[in-house]
Structures are given as structure tokens and as C-alpha cells.
PDB file of C-alpha atoms in Angstrom:
ATOM      1  CA  UNK A   1     -44.369 -42.224  25.642  1.00  0.00           C
ATOM      2  CA  UNK A   2     -43.574 -43.742  29.014  1.00  0.00           C
ATOM      3  CA  UNK A   3     -43.741 -47.361  30.143  1.00  0.00           C
ATOM      4  CA  UNK A   4     -46.830 -46.487  32.216  1.00  0.00           C
ATOM      5  CA  UNK A   5     -48.878 -45.577  29.132  1.00  0.00           C
ATOM      6  CA  UNK A   6     -52.108 -47.526  28.854  1.00  0.00           C
ATOM      7  CA  UNK A   7     -51.557 -50.876  27.203  1.00  0.00           C
ATOM      8  CA  UNK A   8     -54.236 -50.313  24.555  1.00  0.00           C
ATOM      9  CA  UNK A   9     -52.561 -47.135  23.357  1.00  0.00           C
ATOM     10  CA  UNK A  10     -49.119 -48.723  23.235  1.00  0.00           C
ATOM     11  CA  UNK A  11     -50.565 -51.676  21.333  1.00  0.00           C
ATOM     12  CA  UNK A  12     -51.984 -49.360  18.711  1.00  0.00           C
ATOM     13  CA  UNK A  13     -48.591 -47.646  18.422  1.00  0.00           C
ATOM     14  CA  UNK A  14     -46.845 -50.966  17.933  1.00  0.00           C
ATOM     15  CA  UNK A  15     -49.225 -51.965  15.174  1.00  0.00           C
ATOM     16  CA  UNK A  16     -48.815 -48.608  13.490  1.00  0.00           C
ATOM     17  CA  UNK A  17     -45.063 -49.091  13.632  1.00  0.00           C
ATOM     18  CA  UNK A  18     -45.364 -52.469  11.993  1.00  0.00           C
ATOM     19  CA  UNK A  19     -47.561 -51.256   9.187  1.00  0.00           C
ATOM     20  CA  UNK A  20     -45.527 -48.133   8.610  1.00  0.00           C
ATOM     21  CA  UNK A  21     -42.854 -50.380   7.203  1.00  0.00           C
ATOM     22  CA  UNK A  22     -44.983 -51.783   4.408  1.00  0.00           C
ATOM     23  CA  UNK A  23     -42.394 -52.504   1.693  1.00  0.00           C
ATOM     24  CA  UNK A  24     -42.900 -55.640  -0.074  1.00  0.00           C
ATOM     25  CA  UNK A  25     -41.746 -57.189  -2.563  1.00  0.00           C
ATOM     26  CA  UNK A  26     -44.781 -56.321  -0.650  1.00  0.00           C
ATOM     27  CA  UNK A  27     -44.706 -55.525   3.000  1.00  0.00           C
ATOM     28  CA  UNK A  28     -41.816 -55.588   5.353  1.00  0.00           C
ATOM     29  CA  UNK A  29     -43.601 -55.641   8.657  1.00  0.00           C
ATOM     30  CA  UNK A  30     -44.884 -57.797  11.453  1.00  0.00           C
ATOM     31  CA  UNK A  31     -48.389 -57.038  10.217  1.00  0.00           C
ATOM     32  CA  UNK A  32     -47.747 -58.746   6.896  1.00  0.00           C
ATOM     33  CA  UNK A  33     -45.115 -60.984   5.408  1.00  0.00           C
ATOM     34  CA  UNK A  34     -41.663 -59.503   5.980  1.00  0.00           C
ATOM     35  CA  UNK A  35     -40.871 -60.275   2.349  1.00  0.00           C
ATOM     36  CA  UNK A  36     -44.193 -60.627   0.571  1.00  0.00           C
ATOM     37  CA  UNK A  37     -43.238 -62.582  -2.511  1.00  0.00           C
ATOM     38  CA  UNK A  38     -44.618 -62.027  -5.987  1.00  0.00           C
ATOM     39  CA  UNK A  39     -45.888 -64.796  -8.284  1.00  0.00           C
ATOM     40  CA  UNK A  40     -42.884 -66.313 -10.046  1.00  0.00           C
ATOM     41  CA  UNK A  41     -40.250 -65.091  -7.576  1.00  0.00           C
ATOM     42  CA  UNK A  42     -39.201 -68.667  -6.806  1.00  0.00           C
ATOM     43  CA  UNK A  43     -38.767 -69.871 -10.387  1.00  0.00           C
ATOM     44  CA  UNK A  44     -34.975 -69.663 -10.918  1.00  0.00           C
ATOM     45  CA  UNK A  45     -33.251 -68.120 -13.908  1.00  0.00           C
ATOM     46  CA  UNK A  46     -29.974 -69.375 -15.445  1.00  0.00           C
ATOM     47  CA  UNK A  47     -26.602 -68.525 -13.935  1.00  0.00           C
ATOM     48  CA  UNK A  48     -25.206 -65.253 -15.227  1.00  0.00           C
ATOM     49  CA  UNK A  49     -28.567 -63.490 -15.501  1.00  0.00           C
ATOM     50  CA  UNK A  50     -29.051 -60.200 -13.631  1.00  0.00           C
ATOM     51  CA  UNK A  51     -32.307 -58.487 -12.664  1.00  0.00           C
ATOM     52  CA  UNK A  52     -32.883 -54.844 -11.835  1.00  0.00           C
ATOM     53  CA  UNK A  53     -36.281 -54.124 -10.289  1.00  0.00           C
ATOM     54  CA  UNK A  54     -38.051 -50.960  -9.217  1.00  0.00           C
ATOM     55  CA  UNK A  55     -41.242 -51.169  -7.154  1.00  0.00           C
ATOM     56  CA  UNK A  56     -43.796 -48.520  -6.270  1.00  0.00           C
ATOM     57  CA  UNK A  57     -46.436 -49.235  -3.605  1.00  0.00           C
ATOM     58  CA  UNK A  58     -49.262 -47.207  -2.118  1.00  0.00           C
ATOM     59  CA  UNK A  59     -51.494 -48.367   0.737  1.00  0.00           C
ATOM     60  CA  UNK A  60     -54.108 -46.638   2.863  1.00  0.00           C
ATOM     61  CA  UNK A  61     -55.512 -47.598   6.285  1.00  0.00           C
ATOM     62  CA  UNK A  62     -58.308 -45.940   8.259  1.00  0.00           C
ATOM     63  CA  UNK A  63     -59.430 -48.613  10.732  1.00  0.00           C
ATOM     64  CA  UNK A  64     -57.731 -50.158  13.773  1.00  0.00           C
ATOM     65  CA  UNK A  65     -58.620 -53.510  15.365  1.00  0.00           C
ATOM     66  CA  UNK A  66     -57.845 -54.961  18.799  1.00  0.00           C
ATOM     67  CA  UNK A  67     -58.594 -58.643  19.514  1.00  0.00           C
ATOM     68  CA  UNK A  68     -60.753 -58.687  16.394  1.00  0.00           C
ATOM     69  CA  UNK A  69     -62.884 -55.711  17.457  1.00  0.00           C
ATOM     70  CA  UNK A  70     -62.892 -52.342  15.734  1.00  0.00           C
ATOM     71  CA  UNK A  71     -61.330 -49.642  17.919  1.00  0.00           C
ATOM     72  CA  UNK A  72     -63.551 -46.500  18.069  1.00  0.00           C
ATOM     73  CA  UNK A  73     -60.856 -43.974  17.179  1.00  0.00           C
ATOM     74  CA  UNK A  74     -60.134 -41.762  14.207  1.00  0.00           C
ATOM     75  CA  UNK A  75     -57.088 -43.247  12.511  1.00  0.00           C
ATOM     76  CA  UNK A  76     -55.277 -42.836   9.258  1.00  0.00           C
ATOM     77  CA  UNK A  77     -51.965 -44.246   8.071  1.00  0.00           C
ATOM     78  CA  UNK A  78     -50.809 -43.960   4.446  1.00  0.00           C
ATOM     79  CA  UNK A  79     -47.581 -45.335   3.022  1.00  0.00           C
ATOM     80  CA  UNK A  80     -45.965 -44.503  -0.307  1.00  0.00           C
ATOM     81  CA  UNK A  81     -43.003 -46.845  -0.634  1.00  0.00           C
ATOM     82  CA  UNK A  82     -40.460 -47.557  -3.344  1.00  0.00           C
ATOM     83  CA  UNK A  83     -37.999 -50.436  -3.564  1.00  0.00           C
ATOM     84  CA  UNK A  84     -34.831 -50.732  -5.589  1.00  0.00           C
ATOM     85  CA  UNK A  85     -33.672 -54.344  -5.941  1.00  0.00           C
ATOM     86  CA  UNK A  86     -30.747 -56.041  -7.673  1.00  0.00           C
ATOM     87  CA  UNK A  87     -30.521 -59.827  -8.174  1.00  0.00           C
ATOM     88  CA  UNK A  88     -27.653 -61.871  -9.646  1.00  0.00           C
ATOM     89  CA  UNK A  89     -28.010 -65.581 -10.503  1.00  0.00           C
ATOM     90  CA  UNK A  90     -24.948 -67.773 -10.172  1.00  0.00           C
ATOM     91  CA  UNK A  91     -24.013 -71.459 -10.031  1.00  0.00           C
ATOM     92  CA  UNK A  92     -22.276 -72.714  -6.879  1.00  0.00           C
ATOM     93  CA  UNK A  93     -21.448 -76.417  -7.002  1.00  0.00           C
ATOM     94  CA  UNK A  94     -24.333 -77.145  -9.326  1.00  0.00           C
ATOM     95  CA  UNK A  95     -26.867 -75.172  -7.251  1.00  0.00           C
ATOM     96  CA  UNK A  96     -28.414 -71.943  -8.551  1.00  0.00           C
ATOM     97  CA  UNK A  97     -28.041 -69.131  -5.987  1.00  0.00           C
ATOM     98  CA  UNK A  98     -29.227 -65.520  -6.314  1.00  0.00           C
ATOM     99  CA  UNK A  99     -27.472 -63.019  -4.002  1.00  0.00           C
ATOM    100  CA  UNK A 100     -29.468 -59.797  -3.884  1.00  0.00           C
ATOM    101  CA  UNK A 101     -30.023 -56.477  -2.163  1.00  0.00           C
ATOM    102  CA  UNK A 102     -33.281 -54.605  -1.579  1.00  0.00           C
ATOM    103  CA  UNK A 103     -33.297 -50.908  -0.618  1.00  0.00           C
ATOM    104  CA  UNK A 104     -36.631 -49.387   0.515  1.00  0.00           C
ATOM    105  CA  UNK A 105     -37.409 -45.684   0.391  1.00  0.00           C
ATOM    106  CA  UNK A 106     -40.500 -43.499   0.552  1.00  0.00           C
ATOM    107  CA  UNK A 107     -42.901 -41.767   2.916  1.00  0.00           C
ATOM    108  CA  UNK A 108     -45.005 -42.774   5.936  1.00  0.00           C
ATOM    109  CA  UNK A 109     -47.834 -40.418   6.934  1.00  0.00           C
ATOM    110  CA  UNK A 110     -49.921 -40.498  10.121  1.00  0.00           C
ATOM    111  CA  UNK A 111     -53.019 -38.497   9.128  1.00  0.00           C
ATOM    112  CA  UNK A 112     -54.898 -38.320  12.438  1.00  0.00           C
ATOM    113  CA  UNK A 113     -53.929 -37.618  16.044  1.00  0.00           C
ATOM    114  CA  UNK A 114     -53.123 -40.998  17.583  1.00  0.00           C
ATOM    115  CA  UNK A 115     -52.661 -40.989  21.359  1.00  0.00           C
ATOM    116  CA  UNK A 116     -49.955 -38.390  22.109  1.00  0.00           C
ATOM    117  CA  UNK A 117     -48.769 -38.363  18.478  1.00  0.00           C
ATOM    118  CA  UNK A 118     -49.988 -35.505  16.328  1.00  0.00           C
ATOM    119  CA  UNK A 119     -50.372 -35.967  12.562  1.00  0.00           C
ATOM    120  CA  UNK A 120     -46.869 -36.305  11.187  1.00  0.00           C
ATOM    121  CA  UNK A 121     -44.858 -37.910   8.425  1.00  0.00           C
ATOM    122  CA  UNK A 122     -41.379 -39.246   7.795  1.00  0.00           C
ATOM    123  CA  UNK A 123     -39.576 -39.898   4.539  1.00  0.00           C
ATOM    124  CA  UNK A 124     -36.187 -41.160   3.460  1.00  0.00           C
ATOM    125  CA  UNK A 125     -34.303 -44.392   2.831  1.00  0.00           C
ATOM    126  CA  UNK A 126     -35.138 -47.449   4.930  1.00  0.00           C
ATOM    127  CA  UNK A 127     -33.164 -50.449   6.159  1.00  0.00           C
ATOM    128  CA  UNK A 128     -31.549 -52.402   3.298  1.00  0.00           C
ATOM    129  CA  UNK A 129     -32.192 -56.147   3.077  1.00  0.00           C
ATOM    130  CA  UNK A 130     -29.441 -58.466   1.842  1.00  0.00           C
ATOM    131  CA  UNK A 131     -29.589 -62.212   1.292  1.00  0.00           C
ATOM    132  CA  UNK A 132     -29.991 -65.006  -1.234  1.00  0.00           C
ATOM    133  CA  UNK A 133     -32.021 -68.007  -2.323  1.00  0.00           C
ATOM    134  CA  UNK A 134     -30.505 -71.435  -3.052  1.00  0.00           C
ATOM    135  CA  UNK A 135     -32.552 -73.815  -5.215  1.00  0.00           C
ATOM    136  CA  UNK A 136     -31.937 -77.208  -3.611  1.00  0.00           C
ATOM    137  CA  UNK A 137     -34.391 -78.803  -6.045  1.00  0.00           C
ATOM    138  CA  UNK A 138     -34.174 -77.541  -9.615  1.00  0.00           C
ATOM    139  CA  UNK A 139     -36.068 -79.762 -12.055  1.00  0.00           C
ATOM    140  CA  UNK A 140     -37.183 -77.751 -15.081  1.00  0.00           C
ATOM    141  CA  UNK A 141     -37.944 -80.986 -16.942  1.00  0.00           C
ATOM    142  CA  UNK A 142     -40.487 -81.886 -14.226  1.00  0.00           C
ATOM    143  CA  UNK A 143     -41.420 -78.209 -13.832  1.00  0.00           C
ATOM    144  CA  UNK A 144     -40.887 -78.132 -10.084  1.00  0.00           C
ATOM    145  CA  UNK A 145     -38.474 -76.280  -7.804  1.00  0.00           C
ATOM    146  CA  UNK A 146     -37.637 -75.890  -4.101  1.00  0.00           C
ATOM    147  CA  UNK A 147     -35.849 -72.753  -2.907  1.00  0.00           C
ATOM    148  CA  UNK A 148     -34.464 -71.893   0.540  1.00  0.00           C
ATOM    149  CA  UNK A 149     -33.790 -68.243   1.390  1.00  0.00           C
ATOM    150  CA  UNK A 150     -32.095 -66.259   4.143  1.00  0.00           C
ATOM    151  CA  UNK A 151     -32.145 -62.461   4.443  1.00  0.00           C
ATOM    152  CA  UNK A 152     -31.025 -59.896   6.994  1.00  0.00           C
ATOM    153  CA  UNK A 153     -32.378 -56.370   7.427  1.00  0.00           C
ATOM    154  CA  UNK A 154     -29.573 -53.966   8.428  1.00  0.00           C
ATOM    155  CA  UNK A 155     -30.655 -51.046  10.702  1.00  0.00           C
ATOM    156  CA  UNK A 156     -29.004 -48.148   8.874  1.00  0.00           C
ATOM    157  CA  UNK A 157     -32.129 -46.503   7.442  1.00  0.00           C
ATOM    158  CA  UNK A 158     -33.788 -43.214   8.345  1.00  0.00           C
ATOM    159  CA  UNK A 159     -35.108 -43.380  11.934  1.00  0.00           C
ATOM    160  CA  UNK A 160     -36.325 -40.614  14.270  1.00  0.00           C
ATOM    161  CA  UNK A 161     -36.587 -41.894  17.840  1.00  0.00           C
ATOM    162  CA  UNK A 162     -39.214 -39.230  18.622  1.00  0.00           C
ATOM    163  CA  UNK A 163     -41.538 -40.646  15.918  1.00  0.00           C
ATOM    164  CA  UNK A 164     -41.186 -44.323  16.913  1.00  0.00           C
ATOM    165  CA  UNK A 165     -44.098 -45.767  14.908  1.00  0.00           C
ATOM    166  CA  UNK A 166     -43.872 -43.273  12.034  1.00  0.00           C
ATOM    167  CA  UNK A 167     -40.556 -44.180  10.446  1.00  0.00           C
ATOM    168  CA  UNK A 168     -39.047 -45.696   7.324  1.00  0.00           C
ATOM    169  CA  UNK A 169     -36.260 -47.467   9.245  1.00  0.00           C
ATOM    170  CA  UNK A 170     -36.857 -49.789  12.216  1.00  0.00           C
ATOM    171  CA  UNK A 171     -33.733 -49.278  14.366  1.00  0.00           C
ATOM    172  CA  UNK A 172     -33.315 -53.060  14.806  1.00  0.00           C
ATOM    173  CA  UNK A 173     -31.873 -56.107  13.083  1.00  0.00           C
ATOM    174  CA  UNK A 174     -34.157 -58.693  11.486  1.00  0.00           C
ATOM    175  CA  UNK A 175     -33.596 -62.179  10.111  1.00  0.00           C
ATOM    176  CA  UNK A 176     -36.015 -63.502   7.488  1.00  0.00           C
ATOM    177  CA  UNK A 177     -36.079 -67.129   6.317  1.00  0.00           C
ATOM    178  CA  UNK A 178     -38.248 -68.643   3.589  1.00  0.00           C
ATOM    179  CA  UNK A 179     -38.837 -72.072   2.052  1.00  0.00           C
ATOM    180  CA  UNK A 180     -40.718 -72.320  -1.249  1.00  0.00           C
ATOM    181  CA  UNK A 181     -42.129 -75.024  -3.506  1.00  0.00           C
ATOM    182  CA  UNK A 182     -43.151 -74.270  -7.122  1.00  0.00           C
ATOM    183  CA  UNK A 183     -45.009 -76.744  -9.324  1.00  0.00           C
ATOM    184  CA  UNK A 184     -46.645 -76.531 -12.758  1.00  0.00           C
ATOM    185  CA  UNK A 185     -50.057 -78.166 -12.362  1.00  0.00           C
ATOM    186  CA  UNK A 186     -50.637 -77.982 -16.126  1.00  0.00           C
ATOM    187  CA  UNK A 187     -49.152 -76.243 -19.129  1.00  0.00           C
ATOM    188  CA  UNK A 188     -50.724 -72.972 -18.018  1.00  0.00           C
ATOM    189  CA  UNK A 189     -51.367 -73.243 -14.258  1.00  0.00           C
ATOM    190  CA  UNK A 190     -48.542 -72.805 -11.726  1.00  0.00           C
ATOM    191  CA  UNK A 191     -48.736 -73.046  -7.935  1.00  0.00           C
ATOM    192  CA  UNK A 192     -46.219 -71.293  -5.668  1.00  0.00           C
ATOM    193  CA  UNK A 193     -46.218 -72.096  -1.918  1.00  0.00           C
ATOM    194  CA  UNK A 194     -43.977 -70.157   0.500  1.00  0.00           C
ATOM    195  CA  UNK A 195     -43.461 -70.431   4.272  1.00  0.00           C
ATOM    196  CA  UNK A 196     -41.641 -67.652   6.124  1.00  0.00           C
ATOM    197  CA  UNK A 197     -40.120 -67.361   9.609  1.00  0.00           C
ATOM    198  CA  UNK A 198     -38.842 -64.017  10.956  1.00  0.00           C
ATOM    199  CA  UNK A 199     -36.772 -63.161  14.043  1.00  0.00           C
ATOM    200  CA  UNK A 200     -36.204 -59.693  15.503  1.00  0.00           C
ATOM    201  CA  UNK A 201     -33.626 -57.784  17.445  1.00  0.00           C
ATOM    202  CA  UNK A 202     -34.692 -55.115  19.928  1.00  0.00           C
ATOM    203  CA  UNK A 203     -35.412 -51.493  19.116  1.00  0.00           C
ATOM    204  CA  UNK A 204     -33.782 -49.822  22.115  1.00  0.00           C
ATOM    205  CA  UNK A 205     -35.232 -46.365  21.412  1.00  0.00           C
ATOM    206  CA  UNK A 206     -38.911 -46.705  20.579  1.00  0.00           C
ATOM    207  CA  UNK A 207     -40.236 -43.361  21.838  1.00  0.00           C
ATOM    208  CA  UNK A 208     -37.818 -43.564  24.731  1.00  0.00           C
ATOM    209  CA  UNK A 209     -38.377 -47.217  25.710  1.00  0.00           C
ATOM    210  CA  UNK A 210     -37.342 -50.636  24.354  1.00  0.00           C
ATOM    211  CA  UNK A 211     -39.552 -52.558  21.982  1.00  0.00           C
ATOM    212  CA  UNK A 212     -39.116 -56.337  21.710  1.00  0.00           C
ATOM    213  CA  UNK A 213     -40.916 -58.736  19.399  1.00  0.00           C
ATOM    214  CA  UNK A 214     -41.521 -62.474  19.327  1.00  0.00           C
ATOM    215  CA  UNK A 215     -40.824 -64.490  16.183  1.00  0.00           C
ATOM    216  CA  UNK A 216     -43.416 -64.179  13.416  1.00  0.00           C
ATOM    217  CA  UNK A 217     -44.538 -66.499  10.634  1.00  0.00           C
ATOM    218  CA  UNK A 218     -46.226 -66.183   7.253  1.00  0.00           C
ATOM    219  CA  UNK A 219     -47.768 -68.516   4.690  1.00  0.00           C
ATOM    220  CA  UNK A 220     -48.021 -67.302   1.106  1.00  0.00           C
ATOM    221  CA  UNK A 221     -49.631 -68.881  -1.952  1.00  0.00           C
ATOM    222  CA  UNK A 222     -49.783 -67.799  -5.598  1.00  0.00           C
ATOM    223  CA  UNK A 223     -51.876 -69.379  -8.345  1.00  0.00           C
ATOM    224  CA  UNK A 224     -50.651 -68.231 -11.777  1.00  0.00           C
ATOM    225  CA  UNK A 225     -52.345 -68.618 -15.124  1.00  0.00           C
ATOM    226  CA  UNK A 226     -49.849 -68.298 -17.975  1.00  0.00           C
ATOM    227  CA  UNK A 227     -51.014 -66.253 -20.948  1.00  0.00           C
ATOM    228  CA  UNK A 228     -49.512 -65.949 -24.433  1.00  0.00           C
ATOM    229  CA  UNK A 229     -46.866 -63.322 -25.137  1.00  0.00           C
ATOM    230  CA  UNK A 230     -45.015 -63.989 -21.858  1.00  0.00           C
ATOM    231  CA  UNK A 231     -47.816 -62.660 -19.662  1.00  0.00           C
ATOM    232  CA  UNK A 232     -49.652 -64.051 -16.649  1.00  0.00           C
ATOM    233  CA  UNK A 233     -52.535 -63.458 -14.289  1.00  0.00           C
ATOM    234  CA  UNK A 234     -52.305 -64.489 -10.635  1.00  0.00           C
ATOM    235  CA  UNK A 235     -54.235 -64.513  -7.391  1.00  0.00           C
ATOM    236  CA  UNK A 236     -52.229 -64.455  -4.156  1.00  0.00           C
ATOM    237  CA  UNK A 237     -53.096 -65.129  -0.510  1.00  0.00           C
ATOM    238  CA  UNK A 238     -51.017 -64.117   2.520  1.00  0.00           C
ATOM    239  CA  UNK A 239     -51.563 -65.215   6.125  1.00  0.00           C
ATOM    240  CA  UNK A 240     -49.305 -63.677   8.780  1.00  0.00           C
ATOM    241  CA  UNK A 241     -49.316 -64.643  12.458  1.00  0.00           C
ATOM    242  CA  UNK A 242     -47.256 -64.391  15.647  1.00  0.00           C
ATOM    243  CA  UNK A 243     -44.971 -61.478  16.426  1.00  0.00           C
ATOM    244  CA  UNK A 244     -46.376 -60.364  19.801  1.00  0.00           C
ATOM    245  CA  UNK A 245     -44.508 -57.353  21.169  1.00  0.00           C
ATOM    246  CA  UNK A 246     -43.308 -56.028  24.510  1.00  0.00           C
ATOM    247  CA  UNK A 247     -42.930 -52.261  24.914  1.00  0.00           C
ATOM    248  CA  UNK A 248     -41.199 -50.789  27.957  1.00  0.00           C
ATOM    249  CA  UNK A 249     -41.376 -54.200  29.649  1.00  0.00           C
ATOM    250  CA  UNK A 250     -45.150 -54.512  29.179  1.00  0.00           C
ATOM    251  CA  UNK A 251     -46.542 -57.371  27.092  1.00  0.00           C
ATOM    252  CA  UNK A 252     -48.920 -55.954  24.500  1.00  0.00           C
ATOM    253  CA  UNK A 253     -51.180 -58.945  23.752  1.00  0.00           C
ATOM    254  CA  UNK A 254     -51.003 -57.930  20.097  1.00  0.00           C
ATOM    255  CA  UNK A 255     -50.269 -61.198  18.328  1.00  0.00           C
ATOM    256  CA  UNK A 256     -50.764 -60.746  14.579  1.00  0.00           C
ATOM    257  CA  UNK A 257     -53.363 -62.784  12.713  1.00  0.00           C
ATOM    258  CA  UNK A 258     -53.851 -61.116   9.327  1.00  0.00           C
ATOM    259  CA  UNK A 259     -55.168 -62.433   6.014  1.00  0.00           C
ATOM    260  CA  UNK A 260     -55.056 -60.559   2.712  1.00  0.00           C
ATOM    261  CA  UNK A 261     -55.404 -61.101  -1.026  1.00  0.00           C
ATOM    262  CA  UNK A 262     -53.653 -59.611  -4.036  1.00  0.00           C
ATOM    263  CA  UNK A 263     -54.387 -59.846  -7.771  1.00  0.00           C
ATOM    264  CA  UNK A 264     -51.552 -59.582 -10.322  1.00  0.00           C
ATOM    265  CA  UNK A 265     -51.150 -58.954 -14.023  1.00  0.00           C
ATOM    266  CA  UNK A 266     -47.651 -59.053 -15.523  1.00  0.00           C
ATOM    267  CA  UNK A 267     -46.427 -58.865 -19.103  1.00  0.00           C
ATOM    268  CA  UNK A 268     -43.181 -58.379 -21.024  1.00  0.00           C
ATOM    269  CA  UNK A 269     -43.495 -55.152 -23.001  1.00  0.00           C
ATOM    270  CA  UNK A 270     -40.061 -55.770 -24.553  1.00  0.00           C
ATOM    271  CA  UNK A 271     -37.860 -58.886 -24.671  1.00  0.00           C
ATOM    272  CA  UNK A 272     -36.058 -57.854 -21.460  1.00  0.00           C
ATOM    273  CA  UNK A 273     -38.586 -55.544 -19.748  1.00  0.00           C
ATOM    274  CA  UNK A 274     -41.561 -56.722 -17.698  1.00  0.00           C
ATOM    275  CA  UNK A 275     -44.312 -54.538 -16.217  1.00  0.00           C
ATOM    276  CA  UNK A 276     -46.447 -55.752 -13.310  1.00  0.00           C
ATOM    277  CA  UNK A 277     -49.504 -54.228 -11.605  1.00  0.00           C
ATOM    278  CA  UNK A 278     -51.171 -55.508  -8.432  1.00  0.00           C
ATOM    279  CA  UNK A 279     -54.196 -54.565  -6.333  1.00  0.00           C
ATOM    280  CA  UNK A 280     -55.629 -56.005  -3.132  1.00  0.00           C
ATOM    281  CA  UNK A 281     -56.610 -55.484   0.495  1.00  0.00           C
ATOM    282  CA  UNK A 282     -56.796 -57.149   3.898  1.00  0.00           C
ATOM    283  CA  UNK A 283     -59.474 -59.778   4.426  1.00  0.00           C
ATOM    284  CA  UNK A 284     -59.263 -60.007   8.215  1.00  0.00           C
ATOM    285  CA  UNK A 285     -57.139 -58.266  10.861  1.00  0.00           C
ATOM    286  CA  UNK A 286     -57.022 -59.402  14.494  1.00  0.00           C
ATOM    287  CA  UNK A 287     -54.800 -56.597  15.792  1.00  0.00           C
ATOM    288  CA  UNK A 288     -53.625 -53.375  14.179  1.00  0.00           C
ATOM    289  CA  UNK A 289     -54.463 -51.227  11.178  1.00  0.00           C
ATOM    290  CA  UNK A 290     -56.590 -52.764   8.426  1.00  0.00           C
ATOM    291  CA  UNK A 291     -55.319 -52.147   4.917  1.00  0.00           C
ATOM    292  CA  UNK A 292     -58.318 -50.843   2.974  1.00  0.00           C
ATOM    293  CA  UNK A 293     -56.572 -50.670  -0.381  1.00  0.00           C
ATOM    294  CA  UNK A 294     -53.170 -51.430  -1.877  1.00  0.00           C
ATOM    295  CA  UNK A 295     -51.774 -50.778  -5.364  1.00  0.00           C
ATOM    296  CA  UNK A 296     -48.324 -52.033  -6.390  1.00  0.00           C
ATOM    297  CA  UNK A 297     -46.396 -51.366  -9.593  1.00  0.00           C
ATOM    298  CA  UNK A 298     -43.165 -53.070 -10.663  1.00  0.00           C
ATOM    299  CA  UNK A 299     -40.716 -52.677 -13.523  1.00  0.00           C
ATOM    300  CA  UNK A 300     -38.245 -55.538 -14.122  1.00  0.00           C
ATOM    301  CA  UNK A 301     -35.222 -55.377 -16.407  1.00  0.00           C
ATOM    302  CA  UNK A 302     -33.248 -58.488 -17.406  1.00  0.00           C
ATOM    303  CA  UNK A 303     -29.602 -57.996 -18.357  1.00  0.00           C
TER     304      UNK A 303
END
């Protein structure tokens, strides 16, 4: 790709690149929340507890939008992504903090010819994410919590400069910041509200040119219904916006405005092992690939 490529084609490439990185505690991309939280993520556990988590996620996309209009092209982008995550809870000066690391891996597959790119795929290990949450308000007696998080994505994952949008790694640094409020509305109903702000370094080898990106934001909400036997049902809503890109010095007019929903069922199948299944899809996409279907699985081990 050269900097003289038509803007519409470059825009589509940029959106494909964003979605190709769907990892998640959900999706790690400009098209969706960089760290798409799960219901219950912001309820702290006691100091000394460790969590090991393994995620599996599959998503398929066959439609591309530009400025809210469907683009008349054949398109197909599938992602099969895994995540390995370790979390440790500790007490620092009376505040619960949970340093953690998230390592994505998997496969990204472009199924149709897209501009000059032929159908191709890339697999491997992506950019690890390291960070922590600090619970500045921790009131289990009032059943409410406030957590502040900071994460950084380190660009050491698999990246092929000749496949710019079809990669597991992003070849750039990212900073991800979240603030969350959790409140029990009744004995069985819990509301989680999360705001996210993401900043991006430059990818200096995006198909031979530099890709820059404006800051992006996300709002996330989870409504949980607590069931007996340490189980719950939840409905989640994610709204991502911002993140306009510049490729080869050309502004792409590709600001994200995406809404999606996700349904969750989670249960402890043993005293220290939880299984979680999720399904959902995009509701509205202003620019980029529309996610037709998503299925997530998660296994959590407490030790």
C-alpha cells in the first residue's frame, strides 16, 4: 500500500486492522473496548488470592460500513483468539490492588480479497498487556466499590509488516485506563459501570507507511442477576467511540461509533473453578467491520 491509495480503501484496511485484534477480556481494538470487561471483574477479592484464567473467543464478520452506510464489497474477517491471564490480589496501605498480565494468542483470517490484499491469515502470540486495578472505594458492607485501572500493551507480539491489518500483534504501544463503579441494587441484582480511555503510539510500518490513531473511549455496563449455587446471568452493553486514524499522512475520517451487546452465564462447577459462556453481536457500526456473531468461553481457577 502507498500513501496515494484511495482513502476509502485505506479506511477499510484500518478498520480491519482494528478488528483483527479482537481479544477481550473481550476485544482489544479501536473498534471495541480495548479491555472489554466481564460482569464481576470489578468486584475485588481478598489479598493473597490468585486467579488463573483461560479465554477462548470466536467472532465472524462479513459486512463493512463507512459513515453508517454498507460498503458494497465482499468481505470476511474471522478471529479465533485465546487469552491467558494471571491476577494476584494484594493489600498496599489498606488498598486492594491486583497486578496482572494478559497474553493473547490465536489466528486472524481474511477470507475475501480486500483491496490489494489477497485472502490470508496470521497466527501466533500477540502483544502482552500488563497493569493493575486499585480499589479506592471498597465497602463490602454497603456492597459498593470503585476501581481505577491502568494497563499498557507492549509491542512484542507476532507482527508481519506485509500483512498490516491481518496480524495478532499491533507493532505499537498502547495505554488503557479504566474507572469502574459497582453497586448491589438488591440482594440479587448488581450493576457494573465502566468508563475507558485509550491512547496509542504509532505503528511505523503499517504496509510500508505510518499509522497514527487518536485517543478512543468506551462505556461499558453489566447488569447481573445472582443465582443460587454461585452462578449468575448478565446482560452487557458496550459503546466505543473516537479513535480516528491517519495512514501515510492522510486522515481517514473513520471515527469509531460502535454499539454491541453480550449475554453471559457463569457458574462454579467446583469450589475453585468457574465456567463462563457468552454470546452476542454488534448492534450498530458507523465505520468498519460489523461483528455478526461472537461466542466467548472462559475458565477461571482460584488458588
